């Protein structure tokens, strides 16, 4: 004989279980949908990163080709500049000398103060540069040596540098920093390296008796190490790479523009296929100018 109460309880259990099962199914469906969304988002991110990768590689190749072109033109400018100096430099010097002689001859004839000033300026253009000793006021000699180095090479007594005596405050700060920041107090290698680099700066400041710098180092140590930087994502790294490539391109474009606008660069652009021919033409013009100036000088000194 069936127990009515047991049947009622069984029906109630089934009734209670149905909402729980439906809730579990909805949860599983939502979780599956979320997983599909995350997978789709990951795929989109991967595709975007792949496009960025291709853009970076293309920009790198374009930049390399541009750098090659700029460097090639720079070498051409340098080579042509040396050739220009070798072949035409003496002619320019001769023209400057003739200008000075003509100005001096005119000043000797007129005695005018303005003519005398012009003659002095013209002669100054052909005067040799002052010696190294004069330019550096004895700091280094014509061999590029300091007085101390020259003394050692010639076995002369060397004047010792002035002795630095750190103040009591500098000594106190130095001792405190040495106790706190000594590398031997570190347990990890990275921390030991950080402390070692810091102590190098402390020692340098103490050796110079620089109490102000020691105080700044003490404040820096108390502030602690800077927080670790967040590692950039691959996309962020690629964007940063593209920005750097663009900046590099702008810099090279400025270099190319400067080369092209220079006197030598303009000459090369006038005769890119045969720059030697251009030098021959300039040499002929300079020879003609020299002949005119020599004739003018001959008239003045007659």
PDB file of C-alpha atoms in Angstrom:
ATOM      1  CA  UNK A   1       0.000   0.000   0.000  1.00  0.00           C
ATOM      2  CA  UNK A   2       1.388   3.318  -1.085  1.00  0.00           C
ATOM      3  CA  UNK A   3       2.167   5.900   1.541  1.00  0.00           C
ATOM      4  CA  UNK A   4       0.496   9.206   0.517  1.00  0.00           C
ATOM      5  CA  UNK A   5       2.968  11.236   2.535  1.00  0.00           C
ATOM      6  CA  UNK A   6       5.969   9.642   0.816  1.00  0.00           C
ATOM      7  CA  UNK A   7       4.458  10.314  -2.599  1.00  0.00           C
ATOM      8  CA  UNK A   8       3.838  13.922  -1.675  1.00  0.00           C
ATOM      9  CA  UNK A   9       7.441  14.326  -0.493  1.00  0.00           C
ATOM     10  CA  UNK A  10       8.791  12.777  -3.695  1.00  0.00           C
ATOM     11  CA  UNK A  11       6.692  15.098  -5.849  1.00  0.00           C
ATOM     12  CA  UNK A  12       7.882  18.060  -3.769  1.00  0.00           C
ATOM     13  CA  UNK A  13      11.552  17.026  -4.179  1.00  0.00           C
ATOM     14  CA  UNK A  14      11.156  16.802  -7.959  1.00  0.00           C
ATOM     15  CA  UNK A  15       9.429  20.162  -7.984  1.00  0.00           C
ATOM     16  CA  UNK A  16      12.214  21.746  -5.915  1.00  0.00           C
ATOM     17  CA  UNK A  17      14.963  20.195  -8.042  1.00  0.00           C
ATOM     18  CA  UNK A  18      13.648  21.539 -11.349  1.00  0.00           C
ATOM     19  CA  UNK A  19      14.456  25.262 -10.651  1.00  0.00           C
ATOM     20  CA  UNK A  20      17.909  24.282  -9.380  1.00  0.00           C
ATOM     21  CA  UNK A  21      18.625  22.307 -12.539  1.00  0.00           C
ATOM     22  CA  UNK A  22      17.374  25.120 -14.741  1.00  0.00           C
ATOM     23  CA  UNK A  23      19.550  27.625 -12.813  1.00  0.00           C
ATOM     24  CA  UNK A  24      22.590  25.387 -13.242  1.00  0.00           C
ATOM     25  CA  UNK A  25      21.940  25.058 -16.956  1.00  0.00           C
ATOM     26  CA  UNK A  26      21.645  28.847 -17.340  1.00  0.00           C
ATOM     27  CA  UNK A  27      24.907  29.290 -15.410  1.00  0.00           C
ATOM     28  CA  UNK A  28      26.690  26.808 -17.633  1.00  0.00           C
ATOM     29  CA  UNK A  29      25.322  28.494 -20.749  1.00  0.00           C
ATOM     30  CA  UNK A  30      26.444  31.910 -19.484  1.00  0.00           C
ATOM     31  CA  UNK A  31      29.891  30.564 -18.683  1.00  0.00           C
ATOM     32  CA  UNK A  32      30.155  28.990 -22.123  1.00  0.00           C
ATOM     33  CA  UNK A  33      29.087  32.258 -23.724  1.00  0.00           C
ATOM     34  CA  UNK A  34      31.691  34.145 -21.689  1.00  0.00           C
ATOM     35  CA  UNK A  35      34.362  31.648 -22.731  1.00  0.00           C
ATOM     36  CA  UNK A  36      33.370  32.071 -26.383  1.00  0.00           C
ATOM     37  CA  UNK A  37      33.515  35.866 -26.003  1.00  0.00           C
ATOM     38  CA  UNK A  38      36.958  35.691 -24.395  1.00  0.00           C
ATOM     39  CA  UNK A  39      38.169  33.392 -27.155  1.00  0.00           C
ATOM     40  CA  UNK A  40      36.816  35.747 -29.823  1.00  0.00           C
ATOM     41  CA  UNK A  41      38.429  38.737 -28.070  1.00  0.00           C
ATOM     42  CA  UNK A  42      41.747  36.881 -27.862  1.00  0.00           C
ATOM     43  CA  UNK A  43      41.549  36.124 -31.564  1.00  0.00           C
ATOM     44  CA  UNK A  44      40.859  39.782 -32.348  1.00  0.00           C
ATOM     45  CA  UNK A  45      43.800  40.842 -30.204  1.00  0.00           C
ATOM     46  CA  UNK A  46      46.035  38.319 -31.926  1.00  0.00           C
ATOM     47  CA  UNK A  47      44.925  39.554 -35.343  1.00  0.00           C
ATOM     48  CA  UNK A  48      45.524  43.195 -34.343  1.00  0.00           C
ATOM     49  CA  UNK A  49      48.989  42.327 -33.023  1.00  0.00           C
ATOM     50  CA  UNK A  50      49.752  40.483 -36.248  1.00  0.00           C
ATOM     51  CA  UNK A  51      48.765  43.547 -38.292  1.00  0.00           C
ATOM     52  CA  UNK A  52      50.978  45.705 -36.087  1.00  0.00           C
ATOM     53  CA  UNK A  53      53.833  43.256 -36.547  1.00  0.00           C
ATOM     54  CA  UNK A  54      53.514  43.540 -40.330  1.00  0.00           C
ATOM     55  CA  UNK A  55      53.372  47.347 -40.108  1.00  0.00           C
ATOM     56  CA  UNK A  56      56.499  47.438 -37.943  1.00  0.00           C
ATOM     57  CA  UNK A  57      58.428  45.142 -40.286  1.00  0.00           C
ATOM     58  CA  UNK A  58      57.429  47.229 -43.297  1.00  0.00           C
ATOM     59  CA  UNK A  59      58.426  50.453 -41.524  1.00  0.00           C
ATOM     60  CA  UNK A  60      61.758  48.926 -40.517  1.00  0.00           C
ATOM     61  CA  UNK A  61      62.575  47.930 -44.075  1.00  0.00           C
ATOM     62  CA  UNK A  62      61.579  51.357 -45.408  1.00  0.00           C
ATOM     63  CA  UNK A  63      63.730  53.048 -42.769  1.00  0.00           C
ATOM     64  CA  UNK A  64      66.719  50.868 -43.633  1.00  0.00           C
ATOM     65  CA  UNK A  65      66.458  51.814 -47.304  1.00  0.00           C
ATOM     66  CA  UNK A  66      66.147  55.493 -46.381  1.00  0.00           C
ATOM     67  CA  UNK A  67      69.167  55.275 -44.074  1.00  0.00           C
ATOM     68  CA  UNK A  68      71.180  53.685 -46.875  1.00  0.00           C
ATOM     69  CA  UNK A  69      70.245  56.509 -49.229  1.00  0.00           C
ATOM     70  CA  UNK A  70      71.084  59.213 -46.682  1.00  0.00           C
ATOM     71  CA  UNK A  71      74.389  57.597 -45.724  1.00  0.00           C
ATOM     72  CA  UNK A  72      75.331  57.150 -49.376  1.00  0.00           C
ATOM     73  CA  UNK A  73      74.710  60.831 -50.045  1.00  0.00           C
ATOM     74  CA  UNK A  74      76.635  61.802 -46.896  1.00  0.00           C
ATOM     75  CA  UNK A  75      79.646  59.810 -48.084  1.00  0.00           C
ATOM     76  CA  UNK A  76      79.410  61.478 -51.497  1.00  0.00           C
ATOM     77  CA  UNK A  77      79.314  64.901 -49.836  1.00  0.00           C
ATOM     78  CA  UNK A  78      82.311  64.082 -47.624  1.00  0.00           C
ATOM     79  CA  UNK A  79      84.358  62.715 -50.518  1.00  0.00           C
ATOM     80  CA  UNK A  80      83.500  65.636 -52.776  1.00  0.00           C
ATOM     81  CA  UNK A  81      84.281  68.068 -49.943  1.00  0.00           C
ATOM     82  CA  UNK A  82      87.775  66.598 -49.554  1.00  0.00           C
ATOM     83  CA  UNK A  83      88.340  66.646 -53.304  1.00  0.00           C
ATOM     84  CA  UNK A  84      87.052  70.208 -53.471  1.00  0.00           C
ATOM     85  CA  UNK A  85      89.465  71.246 -50.717  1.00  0.00           C
ATOM     86  CA  UNK A  86      92.441  69.470 -52.276  1.00  0.00           C
ATOM     87  CA  UNK A  87      91.953  70.868 -55.751  1.00  0.00           C
ATOM     88  CA  UNK A  88      90.495  74.308 -55.089  1.00  0.00           C
ATOM     89  CA  UNK A  89      91.739  75.117 -51.590  1.00  0.00           C
ATOM     90  CA  UNK A  90      95.053  76.584 -52.791  1.00  0.00           C
ATOM     91  CA  UNK A  91      93.184  78.728 -55.325  1.00  0.00           C
ATOM     92  CA  UNK A  92      90.900  80.155 -52.644  1.00  0.00           C
ATOM     93  CA  UNK A  93      93.939  80.861 -50.471  1.00  0.00           C
ATOM     94  CA  UNK A  94      95.616  82.667 -53.356  1.00  0.00           C
ATOM     95  CA  UNK A  95      92.514  84.796 -53.906  1.00  0.00           C
ATOM     96  CA  UNK A  96      92.417  85.713 -50.198  1.00  0.00           C
ATOM     97  CA  UNK A  97      96.109  86.669 -50.345  1.00  0.00           C
ATOM     98  CA  UNK A  98      95.537  88.829 -53.422  1.00  0.00           C
ATOM     99  CA  UNK A  99      92.603  90.561 -51.700  1.00  0.00           C
ATOM    100  CA  UNK A 100      94.833  91.332 -48.716  1.00  0.00           C
ATOM    101  CA  UNK A 101      97.649  92.651 -50.939  1.00  0.00           C
ATOM    102  CA  UNK A 102      95.242  94.839 -52.906  1.00  0.00           C
ATOM    103  CA  UNK A 103      93.685  96.243 -49.699  1.00  0.00           C
ATOM    104  CA  UNK A 104      97.137  96.968 -48.270  1.00  0.00           C
ATOM    105  CA  UNK A 105      98.216  98.666 -51.480  1.00  0.00           C
ATOM    106  CA  UNK A 106      95.099 100.837 -51.468  1.00  0.00           C
ATOM    107  CA  UNK A 107      95.656 101.756 -47.796  1.00  0.00           C
ATOM    108  CA  UNK A 108      99.282 102.636 -48.489  1.00  0.00           C
ATOM    109  CA  UNK A 109      98.197 104.964 -51.265  1.00  0.00           C
ATOM    110  CA  UNK A 110      95.335 106.716 -49.493  1.00  0.00           C
ATOM    111  CA  UNK A 111      96.302 106.556 -45.843  1.00  0.00           C
ATOM    112  CA  UNK A 112      92.562 106.604 -45.096  1.00  0.00           C
ATOM    113  CA  UNK A 113      91.728 105.019 -41.688  1.00  0.00           C
ATOM    114  CA  UNK A 114      88.830 103.119 -43.242  1.00  0.00           C
ATOM    115  CA  UNK A 115      91.112 101.671 -45.918  1.00  0.00           C
ATOM    116  CA  UNK A 116      93.638 100.752 -43.249  1.00  0.00           C
ATOM    117  CA  UNK A 117      90.901  98.971 -41.289  1.00  0.00           C
ATOM    118  CA  UNK A 118      89.794  97.050 -44.384  1.00  0.00           C
ATOM    119  CA  UNK A 119      93.399  96.072 -45.092  1.00  0.00           C
ATOM    120  CA  UNK A 120      93.792  94.773 -41.553  1.00  0.00           C
ATOM    121  CA  UNK A 121      90.601  92.720 -41.845  1.00  0.00           C
ATOM    122  CA  UNK A 122      91.676  91.292 -45.206  1.00  0.00           C
ATOM    123  CA  UNK A 123      95.076  90.327 -43.804  1.00  0.00           C
ATOM    124  CA  UNK A 124      93.398  88.725 -40.814  1.00  0.00           C
ATOM    125  CA  UNK A 125      91.573  86.332 -43.132  1.00  0.00           C
ATOM    126  CA  UNK A 126      94.857  84.848 -44.347  1.00  0.00           C
ATOM    127  CA  UNK A 127      96.677  84.845 -40.993  1.00  0.00           C
ATOM    128  CA  UNK A 128      97.354  81.371 -39.533  1.00  0.00           C
ATOM    129  CA  UNK A 129      95.267  80.229 -36.607  1.00  0.00           C
ATOM    130  CA  UNK A 130      96.759  80.859 -33.152  1.00  0.00           C
ATOM    131  CA  UNK A 131      98.610  78.040 -31.462  1.00  0.00           C
ATOM    132  CA  UNK A 132      96.968  75.571 -29.145  1.00  0.00           C
ATOM    133  CA  UNK A 133      98.757  77.068 -26.149  1.00  0.00           C
ATOM    134  CA  UNK A 134      97.268  80.492 -26.912  1.00  0.00           C
ATOM    135  CA  UNK A 135      93.763  79.137 -27.461  1.00  0.00           C
ATOM    136  CA  UNK A 136      93.677  77.070 -24.257  1.00  0.00           C
ATOM    137  CA  UNK A 137      95.674  79.540 -22.146  1.00  0.00           C
ATOM    138  CA  UNK A 138      98.160  76.908 -21.027  1.00  0.00           C
ATOM    139  CA  UNK A 139      95.534  74.296 -20.116  1.00  0.00           C
ATOM    140  CA  UNK A 140      97.019  71.905 -22.694  1.00  0.00           C
ATOM    141  CA  UNK A 141     100.076  72.250 -24.874  1.00  0.00           C
ATOM    142  CA  UNK A 142     100.515  71.800 -28.624  1.00  0.00           C
ATOM    143  CA  UNK A 143     100.842  68.026 -28.128  1.00  0.00           C
ATOM    144  CA  UNK A 144      97.446  67.865 -26.451  1.00  0.00           C
ATOM    145  CA  UNK A 145      98.890  67.158 -23.001  1.00  0.00           C
ATOM    146  CA  UNK A 146      97.916  68.650 -19.682  1.00  0.00           C
ATOM    147  CA  UNK A 147     100.693  70.184 -17.554  1.00  0.00           C
ATOM    148  CA  UNK A 148     100.596  67.145 -15.252  1.00  0.00           C
ATOM    149  CA  UNK A 149     100.971  64.683 -18.135  1.00  0.00           C
ATOM    150  CA  UNK A 150     103.749  66.715 -19.701  1.00  0.00           C
ATOM    151  CA  UNK A 151     105.586  66.828 -16.374  1.00  0.00           C
ATOM    152  CA  UNK A 152     105.410  63.065 -15.959  1.00  0.00           C
ATOM    153  CA  UNK A 153     106.713  62.440 -19.475  1.00  0.00           C
ATOM    154  CA  UNK A 154     109.635  64.796 -18.896  1.00  0.00           C
ATOM    155  CA  UNK A 155     110.340  63.381 -15.420  1.00  0.00           C
ATOM    156  CA  UNK A 156     109.509  66.691 -13.788  1.00  0.00           C
ATOM    157  CA  UNK A 157     107.824  66.910 -10.373  1.00  0.00           C
ATOM    158  CA  UNK A 158     104.046  66.873 -10.635  1.00  0.00           C
ATOM    159  CA  UNK A 159     102.029  69.291  -8.553  1.00  0.00           C
ATOM    160  CA  UNK A 160      99.624  67.131  -6.523  1.00  0.00           C
ATOM    161  CA  UNK A 161      95.954  68.048  -6.642  1.00  0.00           C
ATOM    162  CA  UNK A 162      94.567  69.941  -3.647  1.00  0.00           C
ATOM    163  CA  UNK A 163      93.519  67.633  -0.845  1.00  0.00           C
ATOM    164  CA  UNK A 164      89.811  67.516  -0.085  1.00  0.00           C
ATOM    165  CA  UNK A 165      88.826  67.489   3.586  1.00  0.00           C
ATOM    166  CA  UNK A 166      85.144  66.496   3.997  1.00  0.00           C
ATOM    167  CA  UNK A 167      83.235  68.426   6.633  1.00  0.00           C
ATOM    168  CA  UNK A 168      82.008  66.811   9.813  1.00  0.00           C
ATOM    169  CA  UNK A 169      78.471  66.805   8.383  1.00  0.00           C
ATOM    170  CA  UNK A 170      79.663  65.046   5.222  1.00  0.00           C
ATOM    171  CA  UNK A 171      81.469  62.426   7.315  1.00  0.00           C
ATOM    172  CA  UNK A 172      78.381  61.796   9.440  1.00  0.00           C
ATOM    173  CA  UNK A 173      76.088  61.370   6.394  1.00  0.00           C
ATOM    174  CA  UNK A 174      78.648  59.161   4.686  1.00  0.00           C
ATOM    175  CA  UNK A 175      78.900  56.821   7.680  1.00  0.00           C
ATOM    176  CA  UNK A 176      75.112  56.574   7.954  1.00  0.00           C
ATOM    177  CA  UNK A 177      74.694  55.796   4.268  1.00  0.00           C
ATOM    178  CA  UNK A 178      77.507  53.247   4.312  1.00  0.00           C
ATOM    179  CA  UNK A 179      75.840  51.436   7.225  1.00  0.00           C
ATOM    180  CA  UNK A 180      72.371  51.475   5.650  1.00  0.00           C
ATOM    181  CA  UNK A 181      73.131  50.873   1.980  1.00  0.00           C
ATOM    182  CA  UNK A 182      76.148  48.582   2.066  1.00  0.00           C
ATOM    183  CA  UNK A 183      75.832  45.838  -0.611  1.00  0.00           C
ATOM    184  CA  UNK A 184      76.700  43.103   1.904  1.00  0.00           C
ATOM    185  CA  UNK A 185      73.358  43.728   3.627  1.00  0.00           C
ATOM    186  CA  UNK A 186      71.449  42.524   0.552  1.00  0.00           C
ATOM    187  CA  UNK A 187      70.289  38.932   0.197  1.00  0.00           C
ATOM    188  CA  UNK A 188      69.340  39.034  -3.512  1.00  0.00           C
ATOM    189  CA  UNK A 189      71.732  39.720  -6.355  1.00  0.00           C
ATOM    190  CA  UNK A 190      69.600  42.449  -7.934  1.00  0.00           C
ATOM    191  CA  UNK A 191      69.403  44.328  -4.643  1.00  0.00           C
ATOM    192  CA  UNK A 192      73.139  43.869  -4.138  1.00  0.00           C
ATOM    193  CA  UNK A 193      73.817  45.431  -7.546  1.00  0.00           C
ATOM    194  CA  UNK A 194      71.487  48.349  -6.785  1.00  0.00           C
ATOM    195  CA  UNK A 195      73.223  49.007  -3.496  1.00  0.00           C
ATOM    196  CA  UNK A 196      76.639  48.710  -5.093  1.00  0.00           C
ATOM    197  CA  UNK A 197      75.815  51.316  -7.736  1.00  0.00           C
ATOM    198  CA  UNK A 198      74.399  53.598  -5.041  1.00  0.00           C
ATOM    199  CA  UNK A 199      77.498  53.304  -2.842  1.00  0.00           C
ATOM    200  CA  UNK A 200      79.691  54.208  -5.829  1.00  0.00           C
ATOM    201  CA  UNK A 201      77.824  57.525  -6.045  1.00  0.00           C
ATOM    202  CA  UNK A 202      78.114  58.007  -2.279  1.00  0.00           C
ATOM    203  CA  UNK A 203      81.878  57.407  -2.365  1.00  0.00           C
ATOM    204  CA  UNK A 204      82.317  59.865  -5.239  1.00  0.00           C
ATOM    205  CA  UNK A 205      80.421  62.583  -3.382  1.00  0.00           C
ATOM    206  CA  UNK A 206      82.375  61.937  -0.184  1.00  0.00           C
ATOM    207  CA  UNK A 207      85.705  62.011  -2.025  1.00  0.00           C
ATOM    208  CA  UNK A 208      84.755  65.432  -3.421  1.00  0.00           C
ATOM    209  CA  UNK A 209      83.616  66.646   0.002  1.00  0.00           C
ATOM    210  CA  UNK A 210      80.197  67.402  -1.477  1.00  0.00           C
ATOM    211  CA  UNK A 211      77.916  67.522   1.564  1.00  0.00           C
ATOM    212  CA  UNK A 212      74.953  68.788  -0.459  1.00  0.00           C
ATOM    213  CA  UNK A 213      75.051  65.788  -2.786  1.00  0.00           C
ATOM    214  CA  UNK A 214      75.422  63.437   0.170  1.00  0.00           C
ATOM    215  CA  UNK A 215      72.281  64.922   1.737  1.00  0.00           C
ATOM    216  CA  UNK A 216      70.416  64.427  -1.555  1.00  0.00           C
ATOM    217  CA  UNK A 217      71.618  60.815  -1.675  1.00  0.00           C
ATOM    218  CA  UNK A 218      70.419  60.280   1.883  1.00  0.00           C
ATOM    219  CA  UNK A 219      66.954  61.537   0.916  1.00  0.00           C
ATOM    220  CA  UNK A 220      66.992  59.306  -2.156  1.00  0.00           C
ATOM    221  CA  UNK A 221      67.826  56.267  -0.045  1.00  0.00           C
ATOM    222  CA  UNK A 222      65.096  57.028   2.478  1.00  0.00           C
ATOM    223  CA  UNK A 223      62.559  57.305  -0.363  1.00  0.00           C
ATOM    224  CA  UNK A 224      63.356  53.713  -1.305  1.00  0.00           C
ATOM    225  CA  UNK A 225      63.746  52.079  -4.729  1.00  0.00           C
ATOM    226  CA  UNK A 226      61.381  53.171  -7.488  1.00  0.00           C
ATOM    227  CA  UNK A 227      58.350  50.920  -7.974  1.00  0.00           C
ATOM    228  CA  UNK A 228      58.781  48.281 -10.669  1.00  0.00           C
ATOM    229  CA  UNK A 229      57.493  49.376 -14.036  1.00  0.00           C
ATOM    230  CA  UNK A 230      54.506  47.603 -15.500  1.00  0.00           C
ATOM    231  CA  UNK A 231      55.553  45.331 -18.327  1.00  0.00           C
ATOM    232  CA  UNK A 232      54.148  46.610 -21.585  1.00  0.00           C
ATOM    233  CA  UNK A 233      51.918  44.357 -23.665  1.00  0.00           C
ATOM    234  CA  UNK A 234      53.041  43.187 -27.086  1.00  0.00           C
ATOM    235  CA  UNK A 235      50.739  45.699 -28.756  1.00  0.00           C
ATOM    236  CA  UNK A 236      52.135  48.530 -26.638  1.00  0.00           C
ATOM    237  CA  UNK A 237      55.680  47.483 -27.529  1.00  0.00           C
ATOM    238  CA  UNK A 238      54.797  47.476 -31.222  1.00  0.00           C
ATOM    239  CA  UNK A 239      53.164  50.914 -31.033  1.00  0.00           C
ATOM    240  CA  UNK A 240      56.256  52.247 -29.241  1.00  0.00           C
ATOM    241  CA  UNK A 241      58.450  50.718 -31.948  1.00  0.00           C
ATOM    242  CA  UNK A 242      56.411  52.419 -34.660  1.00  0.00           C
ATOM    243  CA  UNK A 243      56.732  55.765 -32.883  1.00  0.00           C
ATOM    244  CA  UNK A 244      60.499  55.343 -32.619  1.00  0.00           C
ATOM    245  CA  UNK A 245      60.768  54.450 -36.294  1.00  0.00           C
ATOM    246  CA  UNK A 246      58.768  57.559 -37.209  1.00  0.00           C
ATOM    247  CA  UNK A 247      61.032  59.765 -35.056  1.00  0.00           C
ATOM    248  CA  UNK A 248      64.117  58.185 -36.613  1.00  0.00           C
ATOM    249  CA  UNK A 249      62.713  58.868 -40.075  1.00  0.00           C
ATOM    250  CA  UNK A 250      62.157  62.539 -39.214  1.00  0.00           C
ATOM    251  CA  UNK A 251      65.711  62.840 -37.896  1.00  0.00           C
ATOM    252  CA  UNK A 252      67.161  61.296 -41.058  1.00  0.00           C
ATOM    253  CA  UNK A 253      65.004  63.569 -43.199  1.00  0.00           C
ATOM    254  CA  UNK A 254      66.476  66.565 -41.360  1.00  0.00           C
ATOM    255  CA  UNK A 255      70.004  65.240 -41.954  1.00  0.00           C
ATOM    256  CA  UNK A 256      69.261  64.726 -45.651  1.00  0.00           C
ATOM    257  CA  UNK A 257      67.811  68.234 -45.955  1.00  0.00           C
ATOM    258  CA  UNK A 258      70.897  69.716 -44.278  1.00  0.00           C
ATOM    259  CA  UNK A 259      73.215  67.816 -46.616  1.00  0.00           C
ATOM    260  CA  UNK A 260      71.272  68.881 -49.685  1.00  0.00           C
ATOM    261  CA  UNK A 261      71.207  72.535 -48.610  1.00  0.00           C
ATOM    262  CA  UNK A 262      74.955  72.670 -47.934  1.00  0.00           C
ATOM    263  CA  UNK A 263      77.266  74.251 -50.489  1.00  0.00           C
ATOM    264  CA  UNK A 264      78.890  70.912 -51.360  1.00  0.00           C
ATOM    265  CA  UNK A 265      75.528  69.157 -51.536  1.00  0.00           C
ATOM    266  CA  UNK A 266      74.217  71.828 -53.894  1.00  0.00           C
ATOM    267  CA  UNK A 267      77.278  71.338 -56.106  1.00  0.00           C
ATOM    268  CA  UNK A 268      76.739  67.593 -56.281  1.00  0.00           C
ATOM    269  CA  UNK A 269      73.092  68.092 -57.234  1.00  0.00           C
ATOM    270  CA  UNK A 270      74.192  70.388 -60.063  1.00  0.00           C
ATOM    271  CA  UNK A 271      76.287  67.615 -61.632  1.00  0.00           C
ATOM    272  CA  UNK A 272      75.380  64.309 -59.960  1.00  0.00           C
ATOM    273  CA  UNK A 273      76.754  62.176 -62.790  1.00  0.00           C
ATOM    274  CA  UNK A 274      80.095  64.002 -63.238  1.00  0.00           C
ATOM    275  CA  UNK A 275      81.082  66.133 -60.218  1.00  0.00           C
ATOM    276  CA  UNK A 276      84.701  66.267 -61.441  1.00  0.00           C
ATOM    277  CA  UNK A 277      83.577  68.284 -64.442  1.00  0.00           C
ATOM    278  CA  UNK A 278      82.013  70.799 -62.084  1.00  0.00           C
ATOM    279  CA  UNK A 279      85.313  71.126 -60.214  1.00  0.00           C
ATOM    280  CA  UNK A 280      87.086  71.836 -63.500  1.00  0.00           C
ATOM    281  CA  UNK A 281      84.601  74.581 -64.302  1.00  0.00           C
ATOM    282  CA  UNK A 282      84.994  76.163 -60.849  1.00  0.00           C
ATOM    283  CA  UNK A 283      88.784  75.975 -61.167  1.00  0.00           C
ATOM    284  CA  UNK A 284      88.626  77.857 -64.457  1.00  0.00           C
ATOM    285  CA  UNK A 285      86.484  80.557 -62.848  1.00  0.00           C
ATOM    286  CA  UNK A 286      88.902  80.894 -59.911  1.00  0.00           C
ATOM    287  CA  UNK A 287      91.885  81.150 -62.246  1.00  0.00           C
ATOM    288  CA  UNK A 288      90.157  83.934 -64.155  1.00  0.00           C
ATOM    289  CA  UNK A 289      89.404  85.789 -60.888  1.00  0.00           C
ATOM    290  CA  UNK A 290      93.028  85.417 -59.791  1.00  0.00           C
ATOM    291  CA  UNK A 291      94.254  86.834 -63.092  1.00  0.00           C
ATOM    292  CA  UNK A 292      91.985  89.868 -62.682  1.00  0.00           C
ATOM    293  CA  UNK A 293      93.168  90.475 -59.118  1.00  0.00           C
ATOM    294  CA  UNK A 294      96.825  90.130 -60.095  1.00  0.00           C
ATOM    295  CA  UNK A 295      96.319  92.701 -62.831  1.00  0.00           C
ATOM    296  CA  UNK A 296      94.628  95.018 -60.335  1.00  0.00           C
ATOM    297  CA  UNK A 297      97.508  94.601 -57.877  1.00  0.00           C
ATOM    298  CA  UNK A 298     100.071  95.289 -60.565  1.00  0.00           C
ATOM    299  CA  UNK A 299      98.367  98.606 -61.324  1.00  0.00           C
ATOM    300  CA  UNK A 300      98.371  99.617 -57.642  1.00  0.00           C
ATOM    301  CA  UNK A 301     102.036  98.875 -56.994  1.00  0.00           C
ATOM    302  CA  UNK A 302     103.255 100.317 -60.276  1.00  0.00           C
TER     303      UNK A 302
END
